[in-house]
Short mmCIF file of C-alpha atoms in Angstrom, two decimals:
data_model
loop_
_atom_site.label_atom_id
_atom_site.label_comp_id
_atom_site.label_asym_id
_atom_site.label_seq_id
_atom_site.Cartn_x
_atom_site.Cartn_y
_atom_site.Cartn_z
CA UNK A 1 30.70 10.01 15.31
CA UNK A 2 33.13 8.87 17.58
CA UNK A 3 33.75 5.12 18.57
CA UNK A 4 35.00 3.78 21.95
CA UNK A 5 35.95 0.36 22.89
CA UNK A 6 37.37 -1.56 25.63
CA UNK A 7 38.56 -5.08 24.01
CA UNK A 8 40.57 -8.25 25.68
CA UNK A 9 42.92 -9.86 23.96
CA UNK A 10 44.05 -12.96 22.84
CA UNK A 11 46.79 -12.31 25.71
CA UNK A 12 44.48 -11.62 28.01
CA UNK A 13 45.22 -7.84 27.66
CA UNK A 14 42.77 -5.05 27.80
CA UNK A 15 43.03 -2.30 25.30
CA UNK A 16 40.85 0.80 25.37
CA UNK A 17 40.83 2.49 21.86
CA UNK A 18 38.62 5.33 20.89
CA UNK A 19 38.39 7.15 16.75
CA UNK A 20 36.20 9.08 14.78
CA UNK A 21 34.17 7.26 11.75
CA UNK A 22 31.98 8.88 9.03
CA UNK A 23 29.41 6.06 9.50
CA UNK A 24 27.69 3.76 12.14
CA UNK A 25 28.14 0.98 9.24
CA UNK A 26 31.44 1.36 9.20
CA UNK A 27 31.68 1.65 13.46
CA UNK A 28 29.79 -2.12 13.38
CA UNK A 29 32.71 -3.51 10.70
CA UNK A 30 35.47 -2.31 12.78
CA UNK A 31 34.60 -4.22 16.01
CA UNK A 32 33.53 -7.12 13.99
CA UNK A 33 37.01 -7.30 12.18
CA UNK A 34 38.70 -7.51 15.35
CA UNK A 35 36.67 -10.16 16.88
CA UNK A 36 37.26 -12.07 13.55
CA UNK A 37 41.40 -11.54 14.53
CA UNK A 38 40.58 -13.40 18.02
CA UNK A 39 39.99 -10.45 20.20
CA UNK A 40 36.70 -10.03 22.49
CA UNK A 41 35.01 -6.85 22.40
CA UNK A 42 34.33 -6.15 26.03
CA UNK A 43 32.18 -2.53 25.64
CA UNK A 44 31.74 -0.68 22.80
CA UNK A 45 29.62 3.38 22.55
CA UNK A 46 29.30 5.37 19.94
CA UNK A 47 29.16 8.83 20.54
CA UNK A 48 27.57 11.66 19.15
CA UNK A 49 26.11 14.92 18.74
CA UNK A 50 23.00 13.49 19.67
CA UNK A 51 24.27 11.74 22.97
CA UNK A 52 25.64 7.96 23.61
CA UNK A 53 24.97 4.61 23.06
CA UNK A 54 26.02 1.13 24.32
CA UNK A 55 26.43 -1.23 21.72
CA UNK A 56 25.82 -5.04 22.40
CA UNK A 57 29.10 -6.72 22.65
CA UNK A 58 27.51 -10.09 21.66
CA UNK A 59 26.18 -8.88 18.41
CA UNK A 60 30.49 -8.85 17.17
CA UNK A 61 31.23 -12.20 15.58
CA UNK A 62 33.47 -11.69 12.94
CA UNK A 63 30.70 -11.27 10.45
CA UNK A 64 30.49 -7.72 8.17
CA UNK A 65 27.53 -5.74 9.18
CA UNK A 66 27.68 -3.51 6.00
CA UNK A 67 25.72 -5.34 3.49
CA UNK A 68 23.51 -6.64 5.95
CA UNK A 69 22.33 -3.01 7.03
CA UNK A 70 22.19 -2.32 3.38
CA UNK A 71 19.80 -5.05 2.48
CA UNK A 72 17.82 -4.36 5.39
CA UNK A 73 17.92 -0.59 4.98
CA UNK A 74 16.71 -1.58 1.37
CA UNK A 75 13.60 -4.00 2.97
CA UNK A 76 12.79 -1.57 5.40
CA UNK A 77 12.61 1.44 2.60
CA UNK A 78 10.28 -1.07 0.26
CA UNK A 79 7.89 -1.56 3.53
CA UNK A 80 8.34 2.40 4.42
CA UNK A 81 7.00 3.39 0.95
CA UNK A 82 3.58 0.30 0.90
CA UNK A 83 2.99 1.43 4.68
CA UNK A 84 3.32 5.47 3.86
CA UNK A 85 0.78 4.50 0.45
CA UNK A 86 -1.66 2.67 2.30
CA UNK A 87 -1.75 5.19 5.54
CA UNK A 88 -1.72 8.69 4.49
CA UNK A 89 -4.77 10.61 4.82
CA UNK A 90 -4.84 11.72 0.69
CA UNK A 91 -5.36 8.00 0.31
CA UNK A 92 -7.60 7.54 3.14
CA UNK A 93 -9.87 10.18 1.76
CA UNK A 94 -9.81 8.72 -1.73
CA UNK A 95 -10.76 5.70 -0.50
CA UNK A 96 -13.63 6.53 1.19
CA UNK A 97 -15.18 8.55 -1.94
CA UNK A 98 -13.93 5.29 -4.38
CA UNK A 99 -16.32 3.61 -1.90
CA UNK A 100 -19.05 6.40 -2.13
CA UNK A 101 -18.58 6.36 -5.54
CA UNK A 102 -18.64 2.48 -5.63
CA UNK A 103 -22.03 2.50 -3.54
CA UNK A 104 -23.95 5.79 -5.94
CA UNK A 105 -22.71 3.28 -9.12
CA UNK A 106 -24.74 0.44 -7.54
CA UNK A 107 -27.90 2.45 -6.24
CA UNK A 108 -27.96 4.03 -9.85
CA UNK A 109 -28.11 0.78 -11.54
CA UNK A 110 -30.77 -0.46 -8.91
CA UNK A 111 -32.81 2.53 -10.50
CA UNK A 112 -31.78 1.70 -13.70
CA UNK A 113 -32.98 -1.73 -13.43
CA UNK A 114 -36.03 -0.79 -11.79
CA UNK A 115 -36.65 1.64 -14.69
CA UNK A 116 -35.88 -0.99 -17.14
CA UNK A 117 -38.46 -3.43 -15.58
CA UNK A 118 -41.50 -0.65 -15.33
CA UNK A 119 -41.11 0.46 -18.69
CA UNK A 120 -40.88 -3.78 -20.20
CA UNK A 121 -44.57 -4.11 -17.87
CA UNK A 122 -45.82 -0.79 -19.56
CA UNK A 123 -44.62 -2.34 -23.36
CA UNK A 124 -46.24 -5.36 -22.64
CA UNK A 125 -49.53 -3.95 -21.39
CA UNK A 126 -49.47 -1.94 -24.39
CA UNK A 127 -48.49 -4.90 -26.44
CA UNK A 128 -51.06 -7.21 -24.80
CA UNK A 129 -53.60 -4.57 -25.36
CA UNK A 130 -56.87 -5.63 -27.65
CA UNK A 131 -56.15 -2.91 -30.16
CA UNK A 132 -53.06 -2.54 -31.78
CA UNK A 133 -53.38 0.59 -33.95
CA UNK A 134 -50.84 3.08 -35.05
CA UNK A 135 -51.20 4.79 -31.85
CA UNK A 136 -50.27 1.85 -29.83
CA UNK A 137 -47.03 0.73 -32.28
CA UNK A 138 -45.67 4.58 -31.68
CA UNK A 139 -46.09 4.09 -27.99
CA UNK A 140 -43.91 0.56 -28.17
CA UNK A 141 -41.62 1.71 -30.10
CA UNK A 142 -41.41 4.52 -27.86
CA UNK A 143 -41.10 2.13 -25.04
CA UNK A 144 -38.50 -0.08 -27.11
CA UNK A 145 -36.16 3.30 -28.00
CA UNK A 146 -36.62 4.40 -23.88
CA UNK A 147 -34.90 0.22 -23.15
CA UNK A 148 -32.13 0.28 -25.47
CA UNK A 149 -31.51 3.92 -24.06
CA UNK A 150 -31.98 1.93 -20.34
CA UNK A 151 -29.70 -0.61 -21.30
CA UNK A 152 -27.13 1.31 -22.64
CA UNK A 153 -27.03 3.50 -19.45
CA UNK A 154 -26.73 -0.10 -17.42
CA UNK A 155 -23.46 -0.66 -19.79
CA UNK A 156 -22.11 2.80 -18.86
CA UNK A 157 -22.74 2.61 -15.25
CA UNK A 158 -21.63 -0.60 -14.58
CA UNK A 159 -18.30 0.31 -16.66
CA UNK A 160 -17.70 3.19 -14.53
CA UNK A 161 -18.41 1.01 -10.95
CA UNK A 162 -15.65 -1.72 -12.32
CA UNK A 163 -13.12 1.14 -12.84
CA UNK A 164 -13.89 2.26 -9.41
CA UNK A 165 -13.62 -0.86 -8.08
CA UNK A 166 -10.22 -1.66 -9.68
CA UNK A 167 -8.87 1.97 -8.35
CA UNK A 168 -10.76 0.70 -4.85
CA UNK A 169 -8.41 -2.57 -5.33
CA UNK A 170 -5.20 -0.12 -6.18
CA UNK A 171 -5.59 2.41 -3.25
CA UNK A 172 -5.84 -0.53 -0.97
CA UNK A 173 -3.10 -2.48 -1.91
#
């Protein structure tokens, strides 16, 4: 990369100066450094394969630009890697079936539920019933073995929706 400057001086003297730097960090602390000795930097490219640009003579007060770009290079990396997370179509797609996934969790314990609360009417009726033989105690107990089987399913279900919900929370950010 190649540097060029025109820069006034404290005489009043222009000087044109042009070199070759590894880095544009290192371009920005040059110019600075000589506004810092009392010069004014009056036009300042760099130059590359790429082409030419005019750098802002305003933005050369004296001050270091090194760990400046550094920090911000560091910010803008952090932000690069959330924004890249949250954007890219893997994660997109795993969202939506967290979601779909999220939603069949919550219609299966609606069914669950509605299971649960059918087969409690049918043990009462059978409870409530006039008779209450052999026949009818198999059939409850039948009823009672088909809830705890119910509930237990509930349990599983709704374990399974909250870890789908906290990956939901993850993905998302």
């Amino acid at each position: 990369m190649t540097l060029s400057f025109t820069a006034s001086t404290t005489e009043d003297q222009l000087r044109h100066f042009s070199c070759q730097l590894p880095e544009l960090e290192i371009a920005l602390d040059v110019l600075s450094s000589i506004t810092l000795k009392g010069d004014k930097i009056l036009k300042a490219y760099i130059s590359d394969e790429d082409g030419s640009m005019e750098l802002p003579a305003e933005a050369f007060d004296g001050e270091p630009f090194t760990d400046s770009l550094h920090q911000l290079a560091e910010q803008w990396q952090i932000a690069l890697g959330e924004s890249i997370v949250l954007v890219s179509p893997d994660n997109r797609w795993y969202i939506e079936l967290t979601r779909r996934r999220i939603k069949l969790y919550d219609d299966r314990i609606g069914q669950l539920l509605l299971t649960i609360t059918k087969l409690e009417q049918f043990r009462e009726r059978v409870h409530g019933s006039i008779t209450q033989g052999p026949r009818e105690i198999k059939i409850i107990n039948h009823y009672d073995s088909l809830l705890i089987t119910y509930l237990h399913q509930v349990d599983q279900v709704k374990n399974g929706r909250q870890l789908a919900q906290e990956r939901l929370s993850y993905l998302l950010g």
